[in-house]
Amino acid sequence: MDKIRVIRFEYGDAFFNMALDEAIMRAVGGGMSPPTLRIYGWDPPAVSVGYFQELKEEIDLEFCHDRKIQMVRRLSGGGAVLHTPKELTYSFSVRVDDPLVPQDVQGSYMKICAPIVSALRKLGVEANFRPINDIEVARRKVSGSAQTRRFGAVLQHGTILLGMDYSLLPALKTRPEKLAEKGVRDVRDRITTIGELLRREVKQSEFEDLLIRSFAAHFQASVEETKLCGMEELIPALEERYKSAEWTFRR
Amino acid sequence: MERSVARKFRDGKMVKVWVKSDGGSIKEIRITGDFFAHPEEGIELIERELRDVKIVEVRRALESASGGITLIGVSIEDLIDMIEECLE
């Protein structure tokens, strides 16, 4: 891999965010674009559910409606995630046959999470990869990722909790099987943010530079910054699909 | 009749299987949860292939439908187990 295309941090709404990730993935898989790292944020706040999840089992619809939290179904599997404007989300798309990313799914998670772990360590937190798809600091989750493999590409996207608006956590239904008891306190024992660990605010712009450098170093690639994904014309139709009730409530 | 079974697996993945049956064969089945499957369409394929399958044929049908699918967070054996529990 000699070149990584980088799309720098911008806020988007849930539907645009998922549409752009898919457009990038299609462009990369179709050979129209080199491996692409995109860094972005969510505004307004949103919850995303995994491709196989039953939405109403995971999300408090009434709370989301009252607090104007968007709901979107991802192309990737995995669990429900609350996205607030203080977090940073990344997506990395690479051709499925690119030799720098292992064919086996577990190995590829580790490979793509490695630059994130390095960037977090540069910031000063003792981050570790925890299989299958998490990054933890002192046993508390600071980042979770999910993959989908379609259109000739692997797309891995994930959150990095620089900060978090905990007041929106009730958007996710916490299950007794997953947490000891219901309630925000228990979630806060399982997850933390970089801001809390470092006792200062970490802005997206600060972490973004570390992350880009780390991806370039890990994949021994040069960085080409761009605002284009190679398949811009797909975005409006993809946004419509991600907005549709048919897609959102398909499970 | 309809039954669902939910289980939490190693690595913390949660899987729910819902089965509608007429006592002799599966009429409809839905597999949901926070697991991963590659390709993703493999799960929809399994759900289609198991429709109208006789209860005694579940293992054979699932094994044959799941040939090209990589599952993470749940195994084919887990799914067979949960489907059979729904049909008990």
Tab-separated table of C-alpha atoms in Angstrom:
chain	number	residue	atom	x	y	z
A	1	MET	CA	0.000	0.000	0.000
A	2	ASP	CA	1.791	3.176	-1.065
A	3	LYS	CA	-0.892	5.787	-0.660
A	4	ILE	CA	-3.782	6.369	1.730
A	5	ARG	CA	-6.463	8.845	0.846
A	6	VAL	CA	-7.527	10.860	3.891
A	7	ILE	CA	-10.815	12.694	4.307
A	8	ARG	CA	-10.452	14.977	7.328
A	9	PHE	CA	-12.857	15.536	10.183
A	10	GLU	CA	-16.257	16.937	9.408
A	11	TYR	CA	-19.577	16.655	11.161
A	12	GLY	CA	-22.435	14.973	9.363
A	13	ASP	CA	-25.835	13.666	10.259
A	14	ALA	CA	-26.395	9.930	10.682
A	15	PHE	CA	-27.680	9.289	7.168
A	16	PHE	CA	-24.997	11.263	5.398
A	17	ASN	CA	-22.326	9.626	7.558
A	18	MET	CA	-23.419	6.103	6.665
A	19	ALA	CA	-23.997	7.040	3.004
A	20	LEU	CA	-20.496	8.483	2.652
A	21	ASP	CA	-18.894	5.445	4.301
A	22	GLU	CA	-20.712	3.204	1.836
A	23	ALA	CA	-19.822	5.401	-1.157
A	24	ILE	CA	-16.160	5.325	-0.132
A	25	MET	CA	-16.285	1.574	0.281
A	26	ARG	CA	-17.806	1.129	-3.169
A	27	ALA	CA	-15.200	3.447	-4.719
A	28	VAL	CA	-12.330	1.600	-3.031
A	29	GLY	CA	-13.737	-1.843	-3.827
A	30	GLY	CA	-14.331	-0.842	-7.441
A	31	GLY	CA	-10.724	0.268	-7.838
A	32	MET	CA	-11.633	3.935	-8.286
A	33	SER	CA	-10.023	5.042	-5.082
A	34	PRO	CA	-6.986	4.028	-3.016
A	35	PRO	CA	-7.415	2.823	0.591
A	36	THR	CA	-9.274	5.596	2.352
A	37	LEU	CA	-9.285	6.828	5.935
A	38	ARG	CA	-12.174	9.099	6.762
A	39	ILE	CA	-12.512	10.908	10.082
A	40	TYR	CA	-15.867	12.343	11.084
A	41	GLY	CA	-18.329	13.286	13.779
A	42	TRP	CA	-22.052	13.062	14.431
A	43	ASP	CA	-24.204	16.146	14.712
A	44	PRO	CA	-27.037	15.884	15.657
A	45	PRO	CA	-26.423	12.976	18.047
A	46	ALA	CA	-27.490	9.567	16.796
A	47	VAL	CA	-27.709	5.913	17.636
A	48	SER	CA	-26.568	3.344	15.117
A	49	VAL	CA	-27.576	-0.300	15.247
A	50	GLY	CA	-25.768	-3.257	13.765
A	51	TYR	CA	-26.987	-4.793	10.515
A	52	PHE	CA	-28.491	-7.817	12.291
A	53	GLN	CA	-29.995	-6.116	15.315
A	54	GLU	CA	-33.680	-5.780	16.065
A	55	LEU	CA	-33.923	-2.016	16.370
A	56	LYS	CA	-36.712	-1.781	18.916
A	57	GLU	CA	-34.887	-4.192	21.211
A	58	GLU	CA	-31.850	-1.915	21.291
A	59	ILE	CA	-33.163	1.623	21.173
A	60	ASP	CA	-35.585	3.633	23.284
A	61	LEU	CA	-37.642	5.103	20.449
A	62	GLU	CA	-39.492	7.562	22.648
A	63	PHE	CA	-36.331	8.932	24.238
A	64	CYS	CA	-34.729	9.362	20.814
A	65	HIS	CA	-37.789	11.137	19.508
A	66	ASP	CA	-37.967	13.488	22.514
A	67	ARG	CA	-34.268	14.328	22.433
A	68	LYS	CA	-34.070	14.529	18.622
A	69	ILE	CA	-31.556	11.711	18.369
A	70	GLN	CA	-31.338	10.203	14.899
A	71	MET	CA	-31.505	6.437	14.378
A	72	VAL	CA	-29.664	4.634	11.622
A	73	ARG	CA	-28.976	1.022	10.709
A	74	ARG	CA	-25.386	0.347	9.742
A	75	LEU	CA	-24.134	-1.808	6.911
A	76	SER	CA	-21.828	-3.460	9.454
A	77	GLY	CA	-22.726	-5.993	12.107
A	78	GLY	CA	-22.079	-5.550	15.801
A	79	GLY	CA	-23.952	-3.690	18.501
A	80	ALA	CA	-25.894	-0.501	19.067
A	81	VAL	CA	-23.783	2.627	19.547
A	82	LEU	CA	-24.600	6.085	20.851
A	83	HIS	CA	-22.818	8.786	18.868
A	84	THR	CA	-22.583	12.211	20.499
A	85	PRO	CA	-20.848	15.254	19.002
A	86	LYS	CA	-17.817	14.902	21.302
A	87	GLU	CA	-16.652	11.577	19.926
A	88	LEU	CA	-14.541	10.961	16.852
A	89	THR	CA	-15.488	8.295	14.352
A	90	TYR	CA	-13.193	6.830	11.756
A	91	SER	CA	-13.780	4.633	8.759
A	92	PHE	CA	-11.106	2.761	6.876
A	93	SER	CA	-11.833	1.146	3.533
A	94	VAL	CA	-9.435	-1.123	1.737
A	95	ARG	CA	-9.781	-3.606	-1.083
A	96	VAL	CA	-10.623	-7.050	0.179
A	97	ASP	CA	-7.605	-8.507	-1.651
A	98	ASP	CA	-5.122	-5.892	-0.392
A	99	PRO	CA	-2.226	-7.921	1.049
A	100	LEU	CA	-1.684	-5.473	3.915
A	101	VAL	CA	-4.965	-6.402	5.548
A	102	PRO	CA	-5.266	-10.056	6.584
A	103	GLN	CA	-7.988	-12.107	4.949
A	104	ASP	CA	-9.158	-13.477	8.258
A	105	VAL	CA	-11.612	-11.177	9.942
A	106	GLN	CA	-10.141	-11.256	13.440
A	107	GLY	CA	-6.643	-10.571	12.151
A	108	SER	CA	-7.875	-7.653	10.085
A	109	TYR	CA	-9.575	-6.044	13.092
A	110	MET	CA	-6.295	-6.184	14.951
A	111	LYS	CA	-4.376	-4.787	11.987
A	112	ILE	CA	-6.727	-1.836	11.483
A	113	CYS	CA	-7.069	-1.149	15.225
A	114	ALA	CA	-3.276	-1.103	15.715
A	115	PRO	CA	-2.765	2.464	14.423
A	116	ILE	CA	-5.624	3.626	16.650
A	117	VAL	CA	-4.023	1.997	19.691
A	118	SER	CA	-0.702	3.668	18.794
A	119	ALA	CA	-2.315	7.082	18.368
A	120	LEU	CA	-4.049	6.762	21.750
A	121	ARG	CA	-0.742	5.817	23.395
A	122	LYS	CA	0.884	8.883	21.833
A	123	LEU	CA	-1.785	10.932	23.538
A	124	GLY	CA	-0.777	9.334	26.830
A	125	VAL	CA	-3.373	6.641	27.557
A	126	GLU	CA	-2.458	2.968	28.022
A	127	ALA	CA	-4.710	1.622	25.290
A	128	ASN	CA	-4.924	-2.050	24.385
A	129	PHE	CA	-6.727	-3.935	21.645
A	130	ARG	CA	-9.261	-6.375	23.028
A	131	PRO	CA	-10.602	-8.976	20.612
A	132	ILE	CA	-12.914	-9.103	18.833
A	133	ASN	CA	-13.348	-5.432	18.072
A	134	ASP	CA	-12.697	-3.183	21.077
A	135	ILE	CA	-9.956	-0.942	22.401
A	136	GLU	CA	-9.741	-0.597	26.164
A	137	VAL	CA	-7.908	1.388	28.787
A	138	ALA	CA	-7.711	-0.265	32.216
A	139	ARG	CA	-10.475	-2.702	31.215
A	140	ARG	CA	-12.846	0.048	30.200
A	141	LYS	CA	-13.872	0.472	26.594
A	142	VAL	CA	-12.805	3.653	24.786
A	143	SER	CA	-13.346	2.479	21.218
A	144	GLY	CA	-15.435	-0.080	19.364
A	145	SER	CA	-15.310	-1.019	15.692
A	146	ALA	CA	-17.360	-2.978	13.192
A	147	GLN	CA	-16.606	-4.383	9.765
A	148	THR	CA	-18.522	-5.156	6.658
A	149	ARG	CA	-17.132	-6.897	3.609
A	150	ARG	CA	-18.952	-6.084	0.393
A	151	PHE	CA	-18.414	-4.544	-3.043
A	152	GLY	CA	-14.865	-5.906	-3.174
A	153	ALA	CA	-13.826	-3.982	-0.063
A	154	VAL	CA	-13.471	-4.224	3.669
A	155	LEU	CA	-14.985	-1.286	5.519
A	156	GLN	CA	-14.122	-0.963	9.175
A	157	HIS	CA	-15.643	1.918	11.047
A	158	GLY	CA	-15.655	2.718	14.727
A	159	THR	CA	-15.991	5.258	17.465
A	160	ILE	CA	-13.205	6.725	19.539
A	161	LEU	CA	-14.616	8.218	22.731
A	162	LEU	CA	-12.663	11.431	23.107
A	163	GLY	CA	-15.682	12.716	24.989
A	164	MET	CA	-19.273	11.656	25.457
A	165	ASP	CA	-22.574	13.250	26.354
A	166	TYR	CA	-23.672	10.778	29.022
A	167	SER	CA	-27.072	12.431	29.363
A	168	LEU	CA	-28.061	10.774	26.085
A	169	LEU	CA	-27.201	7.211	27.186
A	170	PRO	CA	-30.834	6.275	27.918
A	171	ALA	CA	-31.236	6.185	24.111
A	172	LEU	CA	-29.762	2.686	24.343
A	173	LYS	CA	-31.708	-0.011	26.133
A	174	THR	CA	-29.292	-1.660	28.508
A	175	ARG	CA	-30.108	-5.286	29.074
A	176	PRO	CA	-29.700	-7.104	32.361
A	177	GLU	CA	-27.806	-9.839	30.525
A	178	LYS	CA	-25.287	-7.358	29.257
A	179	LEU	CA	-24.952	-5.180	32.339
A	180	ALA	CA	-25.327	-6.101	35.979
A	181	GLU	CA	-28.171	-3.657	36.444
A	182	LYS	CA	-29.906	-1.099	34.354
A	183	GLY	CA	-28.761	2.474	34.509
A	184	VAL	CA	-26.117	4.906	33.500
A	185	ARG	CA	-23.784	4.180	36.412
A	186	ASP	CA	-23.201	0.663	35.220
A	187	VAL	CA	-22.481	1.734	31.668
A	188	ARG	CA	-19.975	4.226	33.042
A	189	ASP	CA	-18.153	1.421	34.798
A	190	ARG	CA	-17.688	-0.305	31.465
A	191	ILE	CA	-16.805	2.604	29.226
A	192	THR	CA	-14.754	5.747	29.663
A	193	THR	CA	-13.524	8.617	27.542
A	194	ILE	CA	-10.077	9.892	26.676
A	195	GLY	CA	-11.032	13.264	28.152
A	196	GLU	CA	-11.814	11.664	31.526
A	197	LEU	CA	-8.631	9.599	31.500
A	198	LEU	CA	-6.417	12.599	30.707
A	199	ARG	CA	-8.492	15.041	32.765
A	200	ARG	CA	-8.609	17.506	29.933
A	201	GLU	CA	-10.647	18.042	26.838
A	202	VAL	CA	-9.211	16.371	23.747
A	203	LYS	CA	-10.498	18.008	20.591
A	204	GLN	CA	-11.074	16.057	17.409
A	205	SER	CA	-8.547	18.235	15.575
A	206	GLU	CA	-5.816	17.250	18.050
A	207	PHE	CA	-6.417	13.520	17.820
A	208	GLU	CA	-7.046	13.574	14.089
A	209	ASP	CA	-3.450	14.508	13.282
A	210	LEU	CA	-2.099	11.741	15.501
A	211	LEU	CA	-4.447	9.251	13.913
A	212	ILE	CA	-3.549	10.154	10.340
A	213	ARG	CA	0.179	9.932	11.086
A	214	SER	CA	-0.317	6.628	12.835
A	215	PHE	CA	-2.231	5.065	9.924
A	216	ALA	CA	0.438	6.277	7.496
A	217	ALA	CA	3.209	4.788	9.655
A	218	HIS	CA	1.479	1.436	10.243
A	219	PHE	CA	0.656	0.934	6.586
A	220	GLN	CA	3.896	2.509	5.376
A	221	ALA	CA	1.927	4.803	3.138
A	222	SER	CA	1.948	8.424	2.126
A	223	VAL	CA	-1.114	10.534	2.768
A	224	GLU	CA	-3.187	12.191	0.088
A	225	GLU	CA	-5.741	14.569	1.563
A	226	THR	CA	-8.959	15.008	-0.314
A	227	LYS	CA	-12.593	15.854	0.151
A	228	LEU	CA	-13.678	13.478	-2.576
A	229	CYS	CA	-14.516	9.821	-2.199
A	230	GLY	CA	-14.633	8.905	-5.896
A	231	MET	CA	-18.346	8.112	-5.976
A	232	GLU	CA	-19.981	11.363	-4.884
A	233	GLU	CA	-22.895	10.803	-7.248
A	234	LEU	CA	-24.047	7.821	-5.175
A	235	ILE	CA	-24.463	9.772	-1.964
A	236	PRO	CA	-28.002	11.216	-2.396
A	237	ALA	CA	-29.571	7.820	-3.183
A	238	LEU	CA	-27.643	6.127	-0.396
A	239	GLU	CA	-28.784	8.811	2.065
A	240	GLU	CA	-32.389	8.160	1.061
A	241	ARG	CA	-31.937	4.447	1.712
A	242	TYR	CA	-30.398	5.011	5.136
A	243	LYS	CA	-33.283	7.381	5.999
A	244	SER	CA	-35.985	4.954	4.882
A	245	ALA	CA	-38.118	3.110	7.417
A	246	GLU	CA	-37.774	0.003	5.260
A	247	TRP	CA	-34.025	-0.062	5.872
A	248	THR	CA	-34.070	1.197	9.461
A	249	PHE	CA	-36.727	-1.210	10.701
A	250	ARG	CA	-35.873	-4.179	8.496
A	251	ARG	CA	-35.140	-6.142	11.691
B	1	MET	CA	-46.516	-21.522	17.287
B	2	GLU	CA	-43.831	-18.950	17.890
B	3	ARG	CA	-40.892	-19.093	20.228
B	4	SER	CA	-37.730	-17.137	20.708
B	5	VAL	CA	-34.530	-17.918	22.538
B	6	ALA	CA	-31.932	-15.283	23.422
B	7	ARG	CA	-28.421	-16.087	24.536
B	8	LYS	CA	-25.300	-14.208	25.423
B	9	PHE	CA	-22.119	-15.799	24.127
B	10	ARG	CA	-18.425	-15.584	24.863
B	11	ASP	CA	-17.050	-12.202	23.794
B	12	GLY	CA	-20.349	-10.789	25.004
B	13	LYS	CA	-22.313	-11.116	21.778
B	14	MET	CA	-26.079	-11.352	22.148
B	15	VAL	CA	-28.056	-13.493	19.738
B	16	LYS	CA	-31.783	-14.035	19.463
B	17	VAL	CA	-33.472	-16.679	17.360
B	18	TRP	CA	-37.188	-16.435	16.677
B	19	VAL	CA	-38.960	-19.377	15.082
B	20	LYS	CA	-42.503	-19.795	13.859
B	21	SER	CA	-43.401	-23.429	13.287
B	22	ASP	CA	-46.434	-25.605	12.702
B	23	GLY	CA	-45.126	-28.421	14.859
B	24	GLY	CA	-43.719	-30.306	11.876
B	25	SER	CA	-41.622	-27.748	10.026
B	26	ILE	CA	-40.245	-24.234	10.319
B	27	LYS	CA	-42.505	-21.603	8.786
B	28	GLU	CA	-40.364	-18.576	9.457
B	29	ILE	CA	-37.132	-17.855	11.251
B	30	ARG	CA	-35.271	-14.702	12.210
B	31	ILE	CA	-31.775	-14.422	13.621
B	32	THR	CA	-30.936	-11.080	15.222
B	33	GLY	CA	-28.196	-9.706	17.438
B	34	ASP	CA	-24.858	-7.945	17.655
B	35	PHE	CA	-22.814	-10.710	16.026
B	36	PHE	CA	-20.959	-10.444	12.710
B	37	ALA	CA	-21.466	-12.502	9.568
B	38	HIS	CA	-19.451	-12.231	6.366
B	39	PRO	CA	-20.961	-11.961	3.861
B	40	GLU	CA	-23.860	-10.312	5.689
B	41	GLU	CA	-26.403	-11.692	3.215
B	42	GLY	CA	-25.509	-15.130	4.536
B	43	ILE	CA	-27.895	-14.675	7.436
B	44	GLU	CA	-30.776	-13.802	5.117
B	45	LEU	CA	-29.846	-16.837	3.031
B	46	ILE	CA	-30.006	-19.080	6.104
B	47	GLU	CA	-33.390	-17.597	7.042
B	48	ARG	CA	-34.715	-18.317	3.532
B	49	GLU	CA	-33.247	-21.801	3.298
B	50	LEU	CA	-34.734	-22.870	6.617
B	51	ARG	CA	-38.250	-21.930	5.642
B	52	ASP	CA	-40.455	-25.034	5.302
B	53	VAL	CA	-37.652	-27.265	6.538
B	54	LYS	CA	-38.804	-30.201	8.654
B	55	ILE	CA	-37.738	-30.034	12.268
B	56	VAL	CA	-35.659	-33.210	11.987
B	57	GLU	CA	-33.859	-31.713	8.987
B	58	VAL	CA	-32.755	-28.480	10.688
B	59	ARG	CA	-29.136	-29.494	11.251
B	60	ARG	CA	-28.581	-30.719	7.720
B	61	ALA	CA	-30.275	-27.662	6.162
B	62	LEU	CA	-28.366	-25.183	8.303
B	63	GLU	CA	-25.034	-26.873	7.719
B	64	SER	CA	-25.585	-26.800	3.977
B	65	ALA	CA	-26.878	-23.188	3.897
B	66	SER	CA	-24.023	-21.867	6.011
B	67	GLY	CA	-21.157	-23.269	3.960
B	68	GLY	CA	-19.618	-20.002	2.735
B	69	ILE	CA	-20.361	-17.856	5.762
B	70	THR	CA	-17.903	-16.679	8.395
B	71	LEU	CA	-19.653	-16.076	11.705
B	72	ILE	CA	-18.088	-14.118	14.554
B	73	GLY	CA	-19.567	-14.040	18.020
B	74	VAL	CA	-21.818	-17.056	17.423
B	75	SER	CA	-21.265	-20.442	15.768
B	76	ILE	CA	-23.386	-22.602	13.510
B	77	GLU	CA	-23.558	-25.118	16.354
B	78	ASP	CA	-24.927	-22.371	18.652
B	79	LEU	CA	-27.574	-21.500	16.078
B	80	ILE	CA	-28.629	-25.144	15.660
B	81	ASP	CA	-28.889	-25.421	19.425
B	82	MET	CA	-31.035	-22.311	19.735
B	83	ILE	CA	-33.307	-23.291	16.838
B	84	GLU	CA	-33.803	-26.734	18.381
B	85	GLU	CA	-34.632	-25.132	21.704
B	86	CYS	CA	-37.245	-22.965	19.979
B	87	LEU	CA	-38.775	-26.115	18.502
B	88	GLU	CA	-38.841	-28.174	21.701
